[in-house]
mmCIF file of N, CA and C in Angstrom:
data_model
loop_
_atom_site.group_PDB
_atom_site.id
_atom_site.type_symbol
_atom_site.label_atom_id
_atom_site.label_comp_id
_atom_site.label_asym_id
_atom_site.label_seq_id
_atom_site.Cartn_x
_atom_site.Cartn_y
_atom_site.Cartn_z
ATOM 1 N N MET A 1 98.381 93.169 84.378
ATOM 2 C CA MET A 1 99.701 92.702 84.708
ATOM 3 C C MET A 1 100.121 93.213 86.090
ATOM 4 N N LYS A 2 99.928 94.495 86.331
ATOM 5 C CA LYS A 2 100.289 95.110 87.611
ATOM 6 C C LYS A 2 99.439 94.542 88.742
ATOM 7 N N ALA A 3 98.155 94.343 88.502
ATOM 8 C CA ALA A 3 97.266 93.803 89.531
ATOM 9 C C ALA A 3 97.700 92.395 89.927
ATOM 10 N N PHE A 4 98.074 91.569 88.955
ATOM 11 C CA PHE A 4 98.554 90.225 89.246
ATOM 12 C C PHE A 4 99.874 90.276 90.004
ATOM 13 N N PHE A 5 100.777 91.131 89.567
ATOM 14 C CA PHE A 5 102.093 91.296 90.186
ATOM 15 C C PHE A 5 101.952 91.638 91.672
ATOM 16 N N ASP A 6 101.010 92.504 91.998
ATOM 17 C CA ASP A 6 100.813 92.949 93.380
ATOM 18 C C ASP A 6 100.300 91.847 94.301
ATOM 19 N N THR A 7 99.743 90.772 93.740
ATOM 20 C CA THR A 7 99.230 89.676 94.577
ATOM 21 C C THR A 7 100.304 88.643 94.911
ATOM 22 N N LEU A 8 101.450 88.717 94.253
ATOM 23 C CA LEU A 8 102.493 87.704 94.430
ATOM 24 C C LEU A 8 103.386 88.011 95.626
ATOM 25 N N ASN A 9 104.048 86.973 96.151
ATOM 26 C CA ASN A 9 105.043 87.212 97.202
ATOM 27 C C ASN A 9 106.329 87.694 96.539
ATOM 28 N N GLU A 10 107.297 88.064 97.340
ATOM 29 C CA GLU A 10 108.515 88.694 96.832
ATOM 30 C C GLU A 10 109.275 87.831 95.826
ATOM 31 N N LYS A 11 109.423 86.553 96.122
ATOM 32 C CA LYS A 11 110.150 85.651 95.221
ATOM 33 C C LYS A 11 109.421 85.515 93.889
ATOM 34 N N ASP A 12 108.108 85.333 93.952
ATOM 35 C CA ASP A 12 107.341 85.188 92.717
ATOM 36 C C ASP A 12 107.294 86.489 91.936
ATOM 37 N N ARG A 13 107.307 87.630 92.594
ATOM 38 C CA ARG A 13 107.365 88.923 91.889
ATOM 39 C C ARG A 13 108.643 89.026 91.071
ATOM 40 N N ARG A 14 109.767 88.677 91.706
ATOM 41 C CA ARG A 14 111.056 88.730 90.995
ATOM 42 C C ARG A 14 111.008 87.865 89.751
ATOM 43 N N ARG A 15 110.534 86.641 89.906
ATOM 44 C CA ARG A 15 110.528 85.707 88.784
ATOM 45 C C ARG A 15 109.539 86.118 87.693
ATOM 46 N N TYR A 16 108.391 86.630 88.091
ATOM 47 C CA TYR A 16 107.412 87.081 87.100
ATOM 48 C C TYR A 16 107.962 88.273 86.318
ATOM 49 N N ALA A 17 108.568 89.228 87.023
ATOM 50 C CA ALA A 17 109.154 90.391 86.345
ATOM 51 C C ALA A 17 110.261 89.948 85.400
ATOM 52 N N GLY A 18 111.081 89.011 85.830
ATOM 53 C CA GLY A 18 112.145 88.500 84.976
ATOM 54 C C GLY A 18 111.614 87.790 83.750
ATOM 55 N N LEU A 19 110.565 86.997 83.930
ATOM 56 C CA LEU A 19 109.960 86.275 82.812
ATOM 57 C C LEU A 19 109.385 87.236 81.777
ATOM 58 N N GLU A 20 108.661 88.238 82.231
ATOM 59 C CA GLU A 20 108.081 89.216 81.300
ATOM 60 C C GLU A 20 109.169 89.996 80.576
ATOM 61 N N ALA A 21 110.267 90.335 81.270
ATOM 62 C CA ALA A 21 111.373 91.053 80.633
ATOM 63 C C ALA A 21 112.053 90.175 79.586
ATOM 64 N N LEU A 22 112.193 88.888 79.871
ATOM 65 C CA LEU A 22 112.796 87.977 78.889
ATOM 66 C C LEU A 22 111.941 87.872 77.633
ATOM 67 N N LYS A 23 110.629 87.891 77.791
ATOM 68 C CA LYS A 23 109.732 87.826 76.631
ATOM 69 C C LYS A 23 109.931 89.025 75.713
ATOM 70 N N LEU A 24 110.183 90.188 76.297
ATOM 71 C CA LEU A 24 110.297 91.418 75.510
ATOM 72 C C LEU A 24 111.658 91.584 74.853
ATOM 73 N N GLY A 25 112.678 90.959 75.405
ATOM 74 C CA GLY A 25 114.001 91.086 74.816
ATOM 75 C C GLY A 25 114.656 92.406 75.179
ATOM 76 N N HIS A 26 115.380 92.986 74.201
ATOM 77 C CA HIS A 26 116.149 94.217 74.436
ATOM 78 C C HIS A 26 115.237 95.347 74.934
ATOM 79 N N GLY A 27 115.625 95.955 76.044
ATOM 80 C CA GLY A 27 114.841 97.050 76.620
ATOM 81 C C GLY A 27 113.715 96.572 77.518
ATOM 82 N N GLY A 28 113.521 95.265 77.606
ATOM 83 C CA GLY A 28 112.426 94.719 78.390
ATOM 84 C C GLY A 28 112.583 94.939 79.883
ATOM 85 N N GLN A 29 113.814 94.920 80.367
ATOM 86 C CA GLN A 29 114.049 95.087 81.798
ATOM 87 C C GLN A 29 113.600 96.465 82.280
ATOM 88 N N LYS A 30 113.995 97.470 81.543
ATOM 89 C CA LYS A 30 113.637 98.843 81.924
ATOM 90 C C LYS A 30 112.120 99.050 81.808
ATOM 91 N N TYR A 31 111.548 98.537 80.739
ATOM 92 C CA TYR A 31 110.106 98.699 80.528
ATOM 93 C C TYR A 31 109.300 97.998 81.619
ATOM 94 N N ILE A 32 109.661 96.762 81.921
ATOM 95 C CA ILE A 32 108.929 95.992 82.931
ATOM 96 C C ILE A 32 109.085 96.631 84.311
ATOM 97 N N SER A 33 110.280 97.117 84.637
ATOM 98 C CA SER A 33 110.454 97.749 85.951
ATOM 99 C C SER A 33 109.600 99.007 86.068
ATOM 100 N N SER A 34 109.413 99.733 84.968
ATOM 101 C CA SER A 34 108.565 100.931 85.027
ATOM 102 C C SER A 34 107.081 100.568 85.076
ATOM 103 N N VAL A 35 106.674 99.537 84.347
ATOM 104 C CA VAL A 35 105.266 99.121 84.336
ATOM 105 C C VAL A 35 104.855 98.539 85.695
ATOM 106 N N LEU A 36 105.716 97.687 86.245
ATOM 107 C CA LEU A 36 105.375 97.015 87.494
ATOM 108 C C LEU A 36 105.731 97.835 88.730
ATOM 109 N N GLY A 37 106.507 98.895 88.546
ATOM 110 C CA GLY A 37 106.872 99.743 89.670
ATOM 111 C C GLY A 37 107.884 99.096 90.598
ATOM 112 N N CYS A 38 108.778 98.301 90.032
ATOM 113 C CA CYS A 38 109.812 97.670 90.850
ATOM 114 C C CYS A 38 111.186 98.145 90.385
ATOM 115 N N HIS A 39 112.184 97.893 91.181
ATOM 116 C CA HIS A 39 113.548 98.305 90.859
ATOM 117 C C HIS A 39 114.089 97.425 89.733
ATOM 118 N N HIS A 40 114.938 97.995 88.893
ATOM 119 C CA HIS A 40 115.483 97.221 87.767
ATOM 120 C C HIS A 40 116.329 96.049 88.261
ATOM 121 N N GLN A 41 116.935 96.175 89.453
ATOM 122 C CA GLN A 41 117.727 95.069 89.996
ATOM 123 C C GLN A 41 116.834 93.877 90.357
ATOM 124 N N THR A 42 115.584 94.161 90.725
ATOM 125 C CA THR A 42 114.627 93.085 90.997
ATOM 126 C C THR A 42 114.386 92.286 89.729
ATOM 127 N N VAL A 43 114.231 92.972 88.614
ATOM 128 C CA VAL A 43 114.022 92.308 87.322
ATOM 129 C C VAL A 43 115.262 91.494 86.959
ATOM 130 N N MET A 44 116.438 92.081 87.155
ATOM 131 C CA MET A 44 117.692 91.384 86.840
ATOM 132 C C MET A 44 117.852 90.123 87.693
ATOM 133 N N THR A 45 117.516 90.225 88.965
ATOM 134 C CA THR A 45 117.618 89.068 89.852
ATOM 135 C C THR A 45 116.634 87.988 89.424
ATOM 136 N N GLY A 46 115.428 88.384 89.025
ATOM 137 C CA GLY A 46 114.442 87.427 88.537
ATOM 138 C C GLY A 46 114.908 86.716 87.285
ATOM 139 N N ILE A 47 115.507 87.456 86.373
ATOM 140 C CA ILE A 47 116.052 86.849 85.151
ATOM 141 C C ILE A 47 117.144 85.848 85.514
ATOM 142 N N ASP A 48 118.020 86.240 86.436
ATOM 143 C CA ASP A 48 119.102 85.353 86.867
ATOM 144 C C ASP A 48 118.554 84.072 87.481
ATOM 145 N N GLU A 49 117.514 84.193 88.305
ATOM 146 C CA GLU A 49 116.917 83.013 88.930
ATOM 147 C C GLU A 49 116.306 82.077 87.886
ATOM 148 N N ILE A 50 115.728 82.649 86.826
ATOM 149 C CA ILE A 50 115.103 81.833 85.781
ATOM 150 C C ILE A 50 116.156 81.196 84.878
ATOM 151 N N VAL A 51 117.084 82.014 84.390
ATOM 152 C CA VAL A 51 118.069 81.542 83.415
ATOM 153 C C VAL A 51 119.082 80.594 84.043
ATOM 154 N N ASN A 52 119.604 80.960 85.207
ATOM 155 C CA ASN A 52 120.664 80.162 85.834
ATOM 156 C C ASN A 52 120.147 79.162 86.852
ATOM 157 N N GLY A 53 118.858 79.170 87.094
ATOM 158 C CA GLY A 53 118.286 78.218 88.034
ATOM 159 C C GLY A 53 118.722 78.446 89.467
ATOM 160 N N THR A 54 118.944 79.702 89.839
ATOM 161 C CA THR A 54 119.334 80.021 91.206
ATOM 162 C C THR A 54 118.238 79.555 92.147
ATOM 163 N N GLU A 55 118.621 78.773 93.122
ATOM 164 C CA GLU A 55 117.648 78.193 94.034
ATOM 165 C C GLU A 55 117.636 78.925 95.366
ATOM 166 N N ILE A 56 116.446 79.160 95.865
ATOM 167 C CA ILE A 56 116.234 79.704 97.201
ATOM 168 C C ILE A 56 115.853 78.509 98.077
ATOM 169 N N PRO A 57 116.430 78.397 99.281
ATOM 170 C CA PRO A 57 116.071 77.255 100.143
ATOM 171 C C PRO A 57 114.560 77.137 100.343
ATOM 172 N N GLU A 58 114.110 75.914 100.484
ATOM 173 C CA GLU A 58 112.684 75.620 100.650
ATOM 174 C C GLU A 58 112.116 76.364 101.851
ATOM 175 N N GLY A 59 110.952 76.946 101.669
ATOM 176 C CA GLY A 59 110.282 77.651 102.755
ATOM 177 C C GLY A 59 110.784 79.070 102.963
ATOM 178 N N ARG A 60 111.668 79.545 102.090
ATOM 179 C CA ARG A 60 112.209 80.905 102.203
ATOM 180 C C ARG A 60 111.852 81.697 100.955
ATOM 181 N N ILE A 61 111.841 83.018 101.096
ATOM 182 C CA ILE A 61 111.609 83.903 99.965
ATOM 183 C C ILE A 61 112.924 84.549 99.537
ATOM 184 N N ARG A 62 113.805 84.788 100.497
ATOM 185 C CA ARG A 62 115.115 85.376 100.214
ATOM 186 C C ARG A 62 116.209 84.384 100.576
ATOM 187 N N LYS A 63 117.400 84.671 100.070
ATOM 188 C CA LYS A 63 118.557 83.877 100.446
ATOM 189 C C LYS A 63 118.904 84.182 101.899
ATOM 190 N N PRO A 64 119.466 83.225 102.618
ATOM 191 C CA PRO A 64 119.881 83.490 103.996
ATOM 192 C C PRO A 64 120.972 84.562 104.037
ATOM 193 N N GLY A 65 120.959 85.365 105.091
ATOM 194 C CA GLY A 65 121.999 86.370 105.277
ATOM 195 C C GLY A 65 121.636 87.755 104.792
ATOM 196 N N GLY A 66 120.490 87.910 104.156
ATOM 197 C CA GLY A 66 120.096 89.221 103.678
ATOM 198 C C GLY A 66 119.468 90.053 104.772
ATOM 199 N N GLY A 67 119.304 91.309 104.504
ATOM 200 C CA GLY A 67 118.633 92.190 105.451
ATOM 201 C C GLY A 67 119.583 92.883 106.402
ATOM 202 N N ARG A 68 119.024 93.707 107.230
ATOM 203 C CA ARG A 68 119.795 94.473 108.184
ATOM 204 C C ARG A 68 120.318 93.551 109.285
ATOM 205 N N LYS A 69 121.571 93.753 109.652
ATOM 206 C CA LYS A 69 122.167 92.960 110.709
ATOM 207 C C LYS A 69 121.681 93.461 112.063
ATOM 208 N N LYS A 70 121.609 92.553 113.025
ATOM 209 C CA LYS A 70 121.158 92.900 114.359
ATOM 210 C C LYS A 70 122.201 93.763 115.056
ATOM 211 N N LEU A 71 121.749 94.609 115.945
ATOM 212 C CA LEU A 71 122.630 95.495 116.696
ATOM 213 C C LEU A 71 123.687 94.702 117.449
ATOM 214 N N ILE A 72 123.309 93.562 117.973
ATOM 215 C CA ILE A 72 124.239 92.749 118.755
ATOM 216 C C ILE A 72 125.405 92.251 117.899
ATOM 217 N N GLU A 73 125.197 92.123 116.590
ATOM 218 C CA GLU A 73 126.270 91.684 115.695
ATOM 219 C C GLU A 73 127.172 92.842 115.292
ATOM 220 N N ASN A 74 126.657 94.069 115.294
ATOM 221 C CA ASN A 74 127.421 95.225 114.834
ATOM 222 C C ASN A 74 128.137 95.965 115.948
ATOM 223 N N GLU A 75 127.576 95.990 117.122
ATOM 224 C CA GLU A 75 128.116 96.759 118.235
ATOM 225 C C GLU A 75 129.199 95.945 118.945
ATOM 226 N N GLU A 76 130.393 96.509 119.043
ATOM 227 C CA GLU A 76 131.514 95.773 119.619
ATOM 228 C C GLU A 76 131.394 95.615 121.134
ATOM 229 N N ASN A 77 131.093 96.695 121.833
ATOM 230 C CA ASN A 77 131.067 96.667 123.295
ATOM 231 C C ASN A 77 129.639 96.812 123.811
ATOM 232 N N ILE A 78 128.751 96.024 123.275
ATOM 233 C CA ILE A 78 127.327 96.156 123.587
ATOM 234 C C ILE A 78 127.034 95.870 125.062
ATOM 235 N N ASP A 79 127.753 94.940 125.652
ATOM 236 C CA ASP A 79 127.510 94.617 127.064
ATOM 237 C C ASP A 79 127.856 95.796 127.964
ATOM 238 N N GLU A 80 128.997 96.432 127.698
ATOM 239 C CA GLU A 80 129.414 97.572 128.512
ATOM 240 C C GLU A 80 128.443 98.740 128.368
ATOM 241 N N VAL A 81 128.015 99.000 127.139
ATOM 242 C CA VAL A 81 127.069 100.092 126.890
ATOM 243 C C VAL A 81 125.747 99.802 127.591
ATOM 244 N N PHE A 82 125.274 98.569 127.494
ATOM 245 C CA PHE A 82 124.016 98.181 128.127
ATOM 246 C C PHE A 82 124.088 98.342 129.643
ATOM 247 N N LEU A 83 125.162 97.873 130.240
ATOM 248 C CA LEU A 83 125.308 97.991 131.691
ATOM 249 C C LEU A 83 125.442 99.444 132.132
ATOM 250 N N GLU A 84 126.081 100.258 131.316
ATOM 251 C CA GLU A 84 126.196 101.692 131.624
ATOM 252 C C GLU A 84 124.827 102.370 131.599
ATOM 253 N N ILE A 85 123.988 101.990 130.651
ATOM 254 C CA ILE A 85 122.634 102.554 130.560
ATOM 255 C C ILE A 85 121.811 102.160 131.783
ATOM 256 N N LEU A 86 121.948 100.923 132.209
ATOM 257 C CA LEU A 86 121.143 100.420 133.324
ATOM 258 C C LEU A 86 121.692 100.767 134.707
ATOM 259 N N LYS A 87 122.909 101.276 134.759
ATOM 260 C CA LYS A 87 123.587 101.484 136.032
ATOM 261 C C LYS A 87 122.754 102.256 137.058
ATOM 262 N N HIS A 88 122.115 103.336 136.648
ATOM 263 C CA HIS A 88 121.351 104.179 137.571
ATOM 264 C C HIS A 88 119.856 103.847 137.573
ATOM 265 N N HIS A 89 119.471 102.796 136.862
ATOM 266 C CA HIS A 89 118.051 102.446 136.753
ATOM 267 C C HIS A 89 117.797 100.986 137.120
ATOM 268 N N THR A 90 118.666 100.416 137.949
ATOM 269 C CA THR A 90 118.548 99.011 138.307
ATOM 270 C C THR A 90 118.289 98.867 139.806
ATOM 271 N N ALA A 91 117.418 97.956 140.165
ATOM 272 C CA ALA A 91 117.153 97.608 141.559
ATOM 273 C C ALA A 91 117.223 96.094 141.670
ATOM 274 N N GLY A 92 117.260 95.587 142.908
ATOM 275 C CA GLY A 92 117.351 94.151 143.075
ATOM 276 C C GLY A 92 116.701 93.691 144.355
ATOM 277 N N SER A 93 116.610 92.417 144.464
ATOM 278 C CA SER A 93 116.015 91.800 145.641
ATOM 279 C C SER A 93 116.988 91.876 146.816
ATOM 280 N N PRO A 94 116.516 92.284 148.001
ATOM 281 C CA PRO A 94 117.416 92.342 149.156
ATOM 282 C C PRO A 94 117.799 90.950 149.670
ATOM 283 N N THR A 95 117.058 89.933 149.321
ATOM 284 C CA THR A 95 117.350 88.585 149.807
ATOM 285 C C THR A 95 118.110 87.725 148.801
ATOM 286 N N ASP A 96 118.060 88.096 147.509
ATOM 287 C CA ASP A 96 118.740 87.306 146.478
ATOM 288 C C ASP A 96 119.437 88.246 145.507
ATOM 289 N N ASP A 97 120.763 88.283 145.564
ATOM 290 C CA ASP A 97 121.508 89.230 144.725
ATOM 291 C C ASP A 97 121.503 88.859 143.245
ATOM 292 N N LYS A 98 120.993 87.687 142.871
ATOM 293 C CA LYS A 98 120.903 87.297 141.460
ATOM 294 C C LYS A 98 119.664 87.881 140.778
ATOM 295 N N ILE A 99 118.689 88.352 141.567
ATOM 296 C CA ILE A 99 117.453 88.896 141.018
ATOM 297 C C ILE A 99 117.570 90.411 140.897
ATOM 298 N N LYS A 100 117.479 90.904 139.659
ATOM 299 C CA LYS A 100 117.564 92.350 139.394
ATOM 300 C C LYS A 100 116.500 92.735 138.387
ATOM 301 N N TRP A 101 116.148 94.026 138.383
ATOM 302 C CA TRP A 101 115.196 94.544 137.425
ATOM 303 C C TRP A 101 115.504 96.010 137.160
ATOM 304 N N THR A 102 114.868 96.535 136.113
ATOM 305 C CA THR A 102 115.051 97.938 135.757
ATOM 306 C C THR A 102 113.689 98.598 135.603
ATOM 307 N N ASN A 103 113.681 99.929 135.777
ATOM 308 C CA ASN A 103 112.434 100.664 135.575
ATOM 309 C C ASN A 103 112.366 101.283 134.174
ATOM 310 N N LEU A 104 113.343 100.973 133.320
ATOM 311 C CA LEU A 104 113.341 101.484 131.947
ATOM 312 C C LEU A 104 112.528 100.557 131.045
ATOM 313 N N SER A 105 111.795 101.154 130.124
ATOM 314 C CA SER A 105 111.073 100.361 129.131
ATOM 315 C C SER A 105 112.025 99.996 127.995
ATOM 316 N N LEU A 106 111.603 99.090 127.127
ATOM 317 C CA LEU A 106 112.417 98.738 125.966
ATOM 318 C C LEU A 106 112.674 99.955 125.082
ATOM 319 N N LYS A 107 111.667 100.791 124.940
ATOM 320 C CA LYS A 107 111.808 101.991 124.118
ATOM 321 C C LYS A 107 112.847 102.944 124.714
ATOM 322 N N GLU A 108 112.831 103.103 126.035
ATOM 323 C CA GLU A 108 113.802 103.978 126.688
ATOM 324 C C GLU A 108 115.219 103.431 126.566
ATOM 325 N N ILE A 109 115.377 102.117 126.678
ATOM 326 C CA ILE A 109 116.694 101.503 126.504
ATOM 327 C C ILE A 109 117.174 101.683 125.069
ATOM 328 N N SER A 110 116.271 101.496 124.118
ATOM 329 C CA SER A 110 116.609 101.674 122.708
ATOM 330 C C SER A 110 117.052 103.098 122.417
ATOM 331 N N GLU A 111 116.339 104.065 122.953
ATOM 332 C CA GLU A 111 116.704 105.478 122.747
ATOM 333 C C GLU A 111 118.050 105.792 123.380
ATOM 334 N N ALA A 112 118.320 105.203 124.529
ATOM 335 C CA ALA A 112 119.606 105.412 125.187
ATOM 336 C C ALA A 112 120.741 104.829 124.341
ATOM 337 N N PHE A 113 120.522 103.660 123.716
ATOM 338 C CA PHE A 113 121.517 103.083 122.821
ATOM 339 C C PHE A 113 121.796 104.012 121.653
ATOM 340 N N LYS A 114 120.757 104.619 121.098
ATOM 341 C CA LYS A 114 120.930 105.527 119.956
ATOM 342 C C LYS A 114 121.762 106.735 120.360
ATOM 343 N N GLN A 115 121.555 107.239 121.568
ATOM 344 C CA GLN A 115 122.315 108.396 122.048
ATOM 345 C C GLN A 115 123.784 108.044 122.301
ATOM 346 N N LYS A 116 124.046 106.825 122.740
ATOM 347 C CA LYS A 116 125.416 106.389 123.017
ATOM 348 C C LYS A 116 126.204 106.151 121.729
ATOM 349 N N ALA A 117 125.497 105.808 120.654
ATOM 350 C CA ALA A 117 126.174 105.471 119.391
ATOM 351 C C ALA A 117 126.672 106.663 118.642
#
């Protein structure tokens, strides 16, 4: 059972865990989550998808909107912080003021954002 479970994608794991828990009845959710090594909420979500016919959009494994939000959506003054980080590390073309570059790597910019937060 565990070997089969490990070969499935996330959506199919949820549904398989839910199906097995439904077969067992009372106490099945806790037992299946311990046997398969998944969270009990995964089993509950799988049961909900089976019983209520919750649909996931075609070609997706999760519902839209899940997961960690991007920094650009959470940070209010991201432009000001970004420009402040680049202020002393920016150079430009002497002939075209629209062309600029920085000597910071993406990792260095990311670390600077973490320090500013």
